[in-house]
Coordinates of C-alpha atoms in Angstrom, one line a residue:
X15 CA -22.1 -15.7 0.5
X16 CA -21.0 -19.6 1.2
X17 CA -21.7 -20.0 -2.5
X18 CA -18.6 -18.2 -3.6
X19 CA -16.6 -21.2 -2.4
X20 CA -17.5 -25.0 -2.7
X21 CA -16.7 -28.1 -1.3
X22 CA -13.8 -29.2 -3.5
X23 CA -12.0 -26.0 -3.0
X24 CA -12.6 -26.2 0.8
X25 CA -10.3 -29.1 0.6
X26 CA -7.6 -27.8 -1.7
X27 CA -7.8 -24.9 1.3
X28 CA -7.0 -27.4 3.9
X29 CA -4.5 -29.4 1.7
X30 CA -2.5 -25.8 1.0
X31 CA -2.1 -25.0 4.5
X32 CA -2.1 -28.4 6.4
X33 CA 0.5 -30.0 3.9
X34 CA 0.6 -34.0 4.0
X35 CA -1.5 -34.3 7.1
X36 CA -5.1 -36.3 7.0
X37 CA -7.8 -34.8 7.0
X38 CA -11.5 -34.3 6.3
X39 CA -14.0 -31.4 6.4
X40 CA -17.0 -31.6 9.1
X41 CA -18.5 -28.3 8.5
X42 CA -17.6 -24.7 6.8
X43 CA -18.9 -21.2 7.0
X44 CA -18.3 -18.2 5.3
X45 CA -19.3 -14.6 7.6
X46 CA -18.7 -11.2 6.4
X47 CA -16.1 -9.5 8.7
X48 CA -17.8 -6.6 10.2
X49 CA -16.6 -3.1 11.9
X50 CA -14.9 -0.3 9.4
X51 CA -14.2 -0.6 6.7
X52 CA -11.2 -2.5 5.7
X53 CA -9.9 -1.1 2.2
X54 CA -11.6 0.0 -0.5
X55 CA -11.2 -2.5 -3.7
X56 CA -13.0 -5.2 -2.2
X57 CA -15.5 -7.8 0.5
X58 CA -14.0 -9.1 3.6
X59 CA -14.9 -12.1 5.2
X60 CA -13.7 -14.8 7.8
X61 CA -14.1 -18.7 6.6
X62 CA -13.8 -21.4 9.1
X63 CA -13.5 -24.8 8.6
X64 CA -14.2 -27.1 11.3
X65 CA -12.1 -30.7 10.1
X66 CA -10.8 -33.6 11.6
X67 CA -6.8 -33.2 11.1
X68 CA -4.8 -36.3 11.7
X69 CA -7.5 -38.0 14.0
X70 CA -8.1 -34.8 15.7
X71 CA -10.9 -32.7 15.6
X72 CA -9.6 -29.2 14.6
X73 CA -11.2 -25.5 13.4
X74 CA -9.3 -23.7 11.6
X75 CA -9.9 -19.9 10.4
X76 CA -8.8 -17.9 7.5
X77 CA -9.2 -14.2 5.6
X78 CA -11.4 -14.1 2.7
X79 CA -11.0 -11.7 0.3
X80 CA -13.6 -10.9 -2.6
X81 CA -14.5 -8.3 -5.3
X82 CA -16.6 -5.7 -4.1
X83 CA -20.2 -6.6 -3.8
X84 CA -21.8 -3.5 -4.9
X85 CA -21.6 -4.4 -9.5
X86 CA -20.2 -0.5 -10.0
X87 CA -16.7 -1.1 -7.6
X88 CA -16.7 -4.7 -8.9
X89 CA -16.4 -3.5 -12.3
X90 CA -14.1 -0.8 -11.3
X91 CA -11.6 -3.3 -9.9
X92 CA -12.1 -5.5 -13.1
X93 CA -11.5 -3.1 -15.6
X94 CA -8.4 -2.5 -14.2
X95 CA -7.8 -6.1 -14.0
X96 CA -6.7 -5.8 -10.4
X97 CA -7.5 -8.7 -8.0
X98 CA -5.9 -10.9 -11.1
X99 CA -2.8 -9.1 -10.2
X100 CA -3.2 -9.7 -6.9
X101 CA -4.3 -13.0 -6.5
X102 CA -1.1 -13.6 -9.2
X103 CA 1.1 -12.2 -7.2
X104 CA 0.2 -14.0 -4.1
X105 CA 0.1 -17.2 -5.9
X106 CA 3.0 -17.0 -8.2
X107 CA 5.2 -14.3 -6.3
X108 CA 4.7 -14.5 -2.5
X109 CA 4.4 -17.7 -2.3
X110 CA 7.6 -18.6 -3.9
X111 CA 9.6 -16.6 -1.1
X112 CA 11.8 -18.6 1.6
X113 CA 9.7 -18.7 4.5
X114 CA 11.4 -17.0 7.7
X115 CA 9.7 -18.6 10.7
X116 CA 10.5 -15.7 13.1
X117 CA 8.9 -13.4 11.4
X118 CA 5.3 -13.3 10.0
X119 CA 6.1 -9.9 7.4
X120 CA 3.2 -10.7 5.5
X121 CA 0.3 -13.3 5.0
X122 CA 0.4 -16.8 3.8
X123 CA -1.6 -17.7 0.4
X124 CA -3.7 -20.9 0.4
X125 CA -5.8 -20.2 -2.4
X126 CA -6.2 -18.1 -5.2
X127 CA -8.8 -17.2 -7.8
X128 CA -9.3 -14.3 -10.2
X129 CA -12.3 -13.3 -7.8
X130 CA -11.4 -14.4 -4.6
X131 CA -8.4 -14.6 -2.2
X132 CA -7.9 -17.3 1.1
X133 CA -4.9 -15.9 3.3
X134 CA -4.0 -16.8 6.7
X135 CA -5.4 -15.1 9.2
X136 CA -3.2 -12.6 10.9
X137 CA -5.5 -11.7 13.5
X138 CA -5.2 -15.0 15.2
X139 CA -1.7 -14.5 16.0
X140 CA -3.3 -10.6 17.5
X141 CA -2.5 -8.6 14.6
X142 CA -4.6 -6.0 13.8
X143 CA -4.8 -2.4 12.0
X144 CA -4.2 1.1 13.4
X145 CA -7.1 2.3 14.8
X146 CA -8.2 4.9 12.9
X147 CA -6.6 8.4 13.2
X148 CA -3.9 6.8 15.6
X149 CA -0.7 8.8 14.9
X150 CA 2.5 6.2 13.6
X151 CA 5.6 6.6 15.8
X152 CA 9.3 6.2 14.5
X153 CA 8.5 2.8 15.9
X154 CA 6.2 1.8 13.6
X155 CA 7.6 3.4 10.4
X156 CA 10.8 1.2 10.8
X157 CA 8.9 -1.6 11.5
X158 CA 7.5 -1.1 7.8
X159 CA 10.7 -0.2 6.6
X160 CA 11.8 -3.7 8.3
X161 CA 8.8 -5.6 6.2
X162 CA 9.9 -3.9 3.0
X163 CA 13.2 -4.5 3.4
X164 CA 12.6 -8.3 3.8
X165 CA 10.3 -8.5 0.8
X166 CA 12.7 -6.8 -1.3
X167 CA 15.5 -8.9 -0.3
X168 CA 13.2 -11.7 -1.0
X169 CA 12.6 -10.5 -4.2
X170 CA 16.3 -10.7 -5.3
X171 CA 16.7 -13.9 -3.9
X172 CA 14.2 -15.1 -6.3
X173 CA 15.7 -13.2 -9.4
X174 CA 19.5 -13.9 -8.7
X175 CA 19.3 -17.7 -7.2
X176 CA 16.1 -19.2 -8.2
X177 CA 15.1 -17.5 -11.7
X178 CA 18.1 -16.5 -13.0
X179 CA 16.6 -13.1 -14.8
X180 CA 14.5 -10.1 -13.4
X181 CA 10.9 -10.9 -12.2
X182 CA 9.2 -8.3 -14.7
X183 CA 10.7 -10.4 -17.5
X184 CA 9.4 -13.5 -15.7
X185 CA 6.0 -12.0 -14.9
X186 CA 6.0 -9.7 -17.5
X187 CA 1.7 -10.1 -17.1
X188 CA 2.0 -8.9 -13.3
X189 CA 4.1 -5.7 -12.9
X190 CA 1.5 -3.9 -15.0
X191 CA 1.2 0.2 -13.8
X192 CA -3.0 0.7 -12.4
X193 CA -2.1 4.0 -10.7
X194 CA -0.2 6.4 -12.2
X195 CA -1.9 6.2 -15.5
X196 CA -3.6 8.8 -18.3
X197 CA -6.6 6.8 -18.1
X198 CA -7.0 5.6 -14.2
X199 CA -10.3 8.1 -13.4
X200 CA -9.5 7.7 -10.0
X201 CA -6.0 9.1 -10.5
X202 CA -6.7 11.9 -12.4
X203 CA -9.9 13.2 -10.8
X204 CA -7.4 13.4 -7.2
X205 CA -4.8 15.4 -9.8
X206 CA -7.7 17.9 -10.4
X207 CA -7.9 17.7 -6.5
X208 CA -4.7 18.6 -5.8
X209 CA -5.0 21.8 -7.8
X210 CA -8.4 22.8 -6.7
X211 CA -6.5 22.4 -2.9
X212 CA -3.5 24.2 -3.9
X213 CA -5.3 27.1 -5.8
X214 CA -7.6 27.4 -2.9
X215 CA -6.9 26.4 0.6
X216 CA -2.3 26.4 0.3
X217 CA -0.3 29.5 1.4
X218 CA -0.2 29.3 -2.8
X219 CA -3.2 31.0 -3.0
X220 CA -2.7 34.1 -0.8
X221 CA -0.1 34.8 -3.6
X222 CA -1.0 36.3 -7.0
X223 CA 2.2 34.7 -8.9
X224 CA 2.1 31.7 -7.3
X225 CA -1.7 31.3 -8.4
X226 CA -0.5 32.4 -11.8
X227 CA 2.1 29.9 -11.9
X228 CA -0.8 27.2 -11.1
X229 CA -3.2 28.4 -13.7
X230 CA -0.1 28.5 -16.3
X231 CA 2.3 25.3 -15.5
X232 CA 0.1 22.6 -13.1
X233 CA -1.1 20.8 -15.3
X234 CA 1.8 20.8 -17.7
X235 CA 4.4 20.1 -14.9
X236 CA 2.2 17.2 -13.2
X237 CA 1.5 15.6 -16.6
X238 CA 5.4 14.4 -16.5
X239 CA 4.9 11.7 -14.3
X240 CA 3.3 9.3 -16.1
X241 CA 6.4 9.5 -18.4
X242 CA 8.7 9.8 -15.4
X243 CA 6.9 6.7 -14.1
X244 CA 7.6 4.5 -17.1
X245 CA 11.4 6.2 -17.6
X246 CA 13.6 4.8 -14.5
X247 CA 17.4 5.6 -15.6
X248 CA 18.7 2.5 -16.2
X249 CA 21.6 3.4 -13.7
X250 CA 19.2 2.1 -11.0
X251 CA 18.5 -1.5 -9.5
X252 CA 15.0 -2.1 -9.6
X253 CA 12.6 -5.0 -7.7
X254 CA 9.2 -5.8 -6.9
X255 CA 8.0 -2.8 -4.9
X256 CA 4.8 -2.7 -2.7
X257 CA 3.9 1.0 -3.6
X258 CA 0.7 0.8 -1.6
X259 CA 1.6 1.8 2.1
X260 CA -1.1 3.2 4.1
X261 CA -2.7 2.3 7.5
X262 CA -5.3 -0.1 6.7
X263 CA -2.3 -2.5 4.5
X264 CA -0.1 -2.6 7.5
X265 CA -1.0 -5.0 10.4
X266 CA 1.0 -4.5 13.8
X267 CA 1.2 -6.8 16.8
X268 CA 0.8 -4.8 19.8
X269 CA 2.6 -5.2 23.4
X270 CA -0.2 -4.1 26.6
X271 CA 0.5 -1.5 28.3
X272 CA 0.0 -1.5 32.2
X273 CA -4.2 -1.9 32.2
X274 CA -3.1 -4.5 29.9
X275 CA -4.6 -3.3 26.8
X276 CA -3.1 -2.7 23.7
X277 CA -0.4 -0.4 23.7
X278 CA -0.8 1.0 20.0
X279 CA 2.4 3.4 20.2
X280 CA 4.8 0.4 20.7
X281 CA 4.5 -1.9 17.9
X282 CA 5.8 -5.4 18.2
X283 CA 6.1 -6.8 14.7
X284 CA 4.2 -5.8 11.4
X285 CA 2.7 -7.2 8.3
X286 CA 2.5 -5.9 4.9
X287 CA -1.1 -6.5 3.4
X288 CA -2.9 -5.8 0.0
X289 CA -0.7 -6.1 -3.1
X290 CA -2.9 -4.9 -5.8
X291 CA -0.8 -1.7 -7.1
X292 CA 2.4 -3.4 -6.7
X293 CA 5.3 -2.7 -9.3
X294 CA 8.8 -3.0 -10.3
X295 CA 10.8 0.2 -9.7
X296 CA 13.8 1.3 -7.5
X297 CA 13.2 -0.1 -3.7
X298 CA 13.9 3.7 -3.0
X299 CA 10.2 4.3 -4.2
X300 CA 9.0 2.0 -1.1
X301 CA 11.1 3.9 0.8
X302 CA 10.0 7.2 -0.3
X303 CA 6.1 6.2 -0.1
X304 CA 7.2 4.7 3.7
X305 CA 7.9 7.9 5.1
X306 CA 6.0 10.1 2.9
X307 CA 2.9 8.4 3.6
X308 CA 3.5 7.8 7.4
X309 CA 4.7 11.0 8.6
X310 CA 3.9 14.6 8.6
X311 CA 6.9 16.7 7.3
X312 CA 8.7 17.6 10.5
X313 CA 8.7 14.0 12.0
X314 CA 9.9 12.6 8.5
X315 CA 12.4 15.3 8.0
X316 CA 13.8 14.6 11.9
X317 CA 13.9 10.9 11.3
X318 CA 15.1 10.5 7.7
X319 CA 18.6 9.9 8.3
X320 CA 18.1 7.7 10.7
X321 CA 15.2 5.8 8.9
X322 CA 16.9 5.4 5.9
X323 CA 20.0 3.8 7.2
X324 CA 17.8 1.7 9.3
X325 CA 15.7 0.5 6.0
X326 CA 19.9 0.3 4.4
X327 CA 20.6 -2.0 7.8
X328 CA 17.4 -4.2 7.6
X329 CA 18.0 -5.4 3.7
X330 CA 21.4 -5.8 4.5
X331 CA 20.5 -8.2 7.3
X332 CA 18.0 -10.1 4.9
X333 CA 20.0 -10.5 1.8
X334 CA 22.7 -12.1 4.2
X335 CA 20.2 -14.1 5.6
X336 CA 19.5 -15.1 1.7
X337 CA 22.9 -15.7 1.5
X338 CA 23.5 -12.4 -0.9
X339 CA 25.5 -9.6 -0.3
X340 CA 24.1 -5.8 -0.5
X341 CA 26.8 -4.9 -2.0
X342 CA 26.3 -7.0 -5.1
X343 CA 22.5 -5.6 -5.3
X344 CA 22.2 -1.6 -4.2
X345 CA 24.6 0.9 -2.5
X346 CA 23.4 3.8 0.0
X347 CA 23.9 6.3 -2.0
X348 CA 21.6 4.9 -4.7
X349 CA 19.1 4.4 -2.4
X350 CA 19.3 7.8 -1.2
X351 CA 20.0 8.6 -5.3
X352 CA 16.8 7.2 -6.2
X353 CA 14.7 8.0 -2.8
X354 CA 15.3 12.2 -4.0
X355 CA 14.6 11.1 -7.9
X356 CA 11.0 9.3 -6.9
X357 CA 10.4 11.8 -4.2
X358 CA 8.0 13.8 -6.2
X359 CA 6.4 10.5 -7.6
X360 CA 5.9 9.8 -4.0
X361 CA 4.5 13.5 -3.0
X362 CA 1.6 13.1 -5.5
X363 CA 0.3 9.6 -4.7
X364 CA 0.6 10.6 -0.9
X365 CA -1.8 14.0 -2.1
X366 CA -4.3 11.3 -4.1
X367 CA -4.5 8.6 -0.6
X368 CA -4.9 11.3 1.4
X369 CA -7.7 12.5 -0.1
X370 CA -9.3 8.4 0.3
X371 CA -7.2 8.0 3.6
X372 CA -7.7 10.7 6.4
X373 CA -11.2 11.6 5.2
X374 CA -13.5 12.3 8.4
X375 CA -14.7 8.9 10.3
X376 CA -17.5 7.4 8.5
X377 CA -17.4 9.7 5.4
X378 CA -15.5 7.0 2.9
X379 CA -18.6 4.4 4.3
X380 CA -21.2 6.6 2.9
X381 CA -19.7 7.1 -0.4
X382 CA -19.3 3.2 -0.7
X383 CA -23.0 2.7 0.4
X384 CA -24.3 4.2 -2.5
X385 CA -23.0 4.0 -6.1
X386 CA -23.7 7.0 -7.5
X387 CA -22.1 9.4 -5.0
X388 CA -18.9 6.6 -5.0
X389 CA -18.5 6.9 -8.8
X390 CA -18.9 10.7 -8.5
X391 CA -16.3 10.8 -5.3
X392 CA -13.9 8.5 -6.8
X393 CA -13.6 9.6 -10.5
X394 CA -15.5 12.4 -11.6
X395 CA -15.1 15.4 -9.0
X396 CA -14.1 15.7 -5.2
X397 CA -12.1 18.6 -5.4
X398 CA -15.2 20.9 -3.8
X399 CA -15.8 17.8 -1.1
X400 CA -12.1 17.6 0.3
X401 CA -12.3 22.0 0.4
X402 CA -15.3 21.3 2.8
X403 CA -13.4 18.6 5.0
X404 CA -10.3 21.4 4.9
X405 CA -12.7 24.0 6.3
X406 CA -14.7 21.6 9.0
X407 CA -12.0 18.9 10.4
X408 CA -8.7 19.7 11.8
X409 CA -6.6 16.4 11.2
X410 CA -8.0 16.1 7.9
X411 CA -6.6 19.7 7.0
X412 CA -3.1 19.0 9.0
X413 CA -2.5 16.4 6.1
X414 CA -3.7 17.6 3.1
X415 CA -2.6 21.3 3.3
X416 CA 1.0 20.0 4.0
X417 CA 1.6 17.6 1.8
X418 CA -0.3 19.2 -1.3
X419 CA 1.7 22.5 0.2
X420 CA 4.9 20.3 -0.3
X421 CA 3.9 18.9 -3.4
X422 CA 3.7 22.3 -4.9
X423 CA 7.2 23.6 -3.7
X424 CA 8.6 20.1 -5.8
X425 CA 6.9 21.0 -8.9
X426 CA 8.1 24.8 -8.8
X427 CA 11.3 23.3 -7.9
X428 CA 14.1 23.8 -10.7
X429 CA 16.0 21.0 -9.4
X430 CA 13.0 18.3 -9.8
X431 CA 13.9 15.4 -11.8
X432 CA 10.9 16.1 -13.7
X433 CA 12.8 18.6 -15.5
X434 CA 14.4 15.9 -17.1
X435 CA 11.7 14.0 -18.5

């Protein structure tokens, strides 16, 4: 895989991240990360440069990230033009923010291509993801909610001191919708998903009306958010929103516990990851996906006051920082105004990760390993899969019953916002 890089752009790498210093390049290698898989729109790998900085000799490491290697996810991602958006947003976003030294929210960019991204390596200050399965704590879900609060406030600094005018009018090319989309396959085959579930496996389908009311109104009712998606009221301040929050695009820092290994229920710090669905919508919808995404119902529903004036707290904290005032940019009660409105938005992208997310251990590796059962997984059918992971492993079924069981009650709802659309 060294051939994905060359020499010259090793030493734009090393210019990016060791600024005015001298240097020169001894040696470079490029190595696939290995262990489980890390997402699932693209190659990993590590890429260390061993240099001589200012007179020194040095080695420095960094993340690679790459389109898929297998041609039918490589030209899945590029139909849907999304590690351009990515490696845009990195370049031309990100790496515009004011750089907060005592906190490491998210990873710095040294290079960007439309094929290939060079990040700092988070790992080497011990970052690392959830293991698998781990169960997040309030801990860690305020710990994103702290991340998102600082990107967001980063965002409006941008706008309101350095551009001068929103950043969708400025990257009007970036803030382009992949997900929620009439023609994303991978989006609507986990819509047929969610009905299959809730028709079939829900306290819905021990009921003869509610199954009725699924055969008659599903489709119709869950059709309204691709128009609900594109018609925010106006009434609501909007930002560059991460939308993408699930285990494997949130690093933590870990403290040890006393047999000094990681102690993965008290988190330290955390690092957002992965931008490739980002948009522009109400920071309520980061919010929303935050704690929909993170916690089962009763945990969410325990902590949400709490959480929410914690998020409320953190931006506060970051505009100031930014030297802007909250109240200038968003009240409470319109992020708890636009947390209810996106809720359901929120509800049915937490049904569709699920279904990629909290699959058994080792089952989303086979379908990657070959193409045809990947293409028929991600976009055709996997309704009739996911029953089969219901009926055979219990954390899998803990997830998905809930939250397509919650899902449900918002559609049936009367007081919905989709109502409205």
């Amino acid at each position: 895989m060294a051939n994905i890089l060359n020499d010259s752009e090793i030493l734009k790498i090393l210019q990016n991240s060791e600024g005015s210093k001298a240097f020169s390049v001894v040696n470079w290698t490029l190595t696939e990360k290995g262990g489980a898989l890390l997402g699932f729109l693209g190659g990993y790998f590590s890429l260390k440069i061993e240099a001589v900085i200012d007179g020194q000799p040095a080695t420095k490491i960094y993340f690679v990230k790459t389109l898929p290697a297998s041609a039918q996810q490589s030209e899945f991602m590029d139909g849907m033009n999304l590690f351009q958006k990515e490696a845009d947003i990195y370049s031309k976003i990100l790496a515009s923010m004011p750089n907060h030294k005592t906190s490491k929210w998210t990873p710095k960019p040294y290079y960007c291509r439309k094929d290939i991204l060079v990040l700092e390596d988070l790992t080497l200050e011990n970052f690392q993801l959830m293991p698998p399965r781990q169960q997040f704590t309030k801990s860690h879900v305020q710990l994103v909610l702290k991340c998102l609060a600082t990107l967001h406030a980063n965002s409006f600094y941008l706008e309101k001191s350095v551009l001068k005018k929103p950043l969708n009018e400025v990257h009007e090319d970036i803030f382009f919708e992949v997900s929620i989309t009439e023609t994303n396959e991978w989006f609507t085959c986990g819509v047929r998903a969610i009905k299959t579930i809730a028709m079939s496996r829900t306290r819905f389908s021990k009921d003869p009306q509610h199954v009725k009311w699924l055969e008659d109104n599903f489709d119709n009712v869950i059709s309204k958010i691709y128009a609900m998606k594109d018609n925010c009221p106006e009434r609501f301040t909007k930002i560059f929103c991460h939308r993408d929050i699930w285990r494997n695009n949130l690093m933590f820092k870990f403290g040890k516990n006393e047999k000094n290994e990681d102690d993965f229920r008290n988190p330290l710090e955390c690092a957002l990851i992965d931008y490739q669905i980002a948009t522009y919508q109400p920071p309520g919808v980061d919010v929303a996906m935050t704690l929909l995404m993170l916690q089962q119902r009763k945990e969410r529903e325990m902590d949400f006051d709490e959480n929410l004036k914690y998020y409320f707290e953190q931006l506060t904290d970051s505009l100031k920082v930014l030297g802007l005032d909250v109240a200038d940019i968003l009240s409470f009660s319109e992020l708890l105004e636009t947390f209810e409105h996106f809720k359901v938005i929120a509800a049915t992208l937490k049904c569709i990760f699920l279904q990629m997310t909290h699959l058994p251990e080792g089952e989303i590796e086979k379908f990657h390993s070959n193409d045809d059962d990947y293409r028929q997984f991600i976009l055709i059918d996997r309704g009739d899969t996911l029953v089969k992971y219901i009926d055979t492993d219990d954390f899998f079924k803990s997830w998905m019953v809930e939250a397509v069981e919650e899902l449900i009650e918002l559609l049936m709802s009367d007081k919905n916002d989709l109502n409205n659309v």
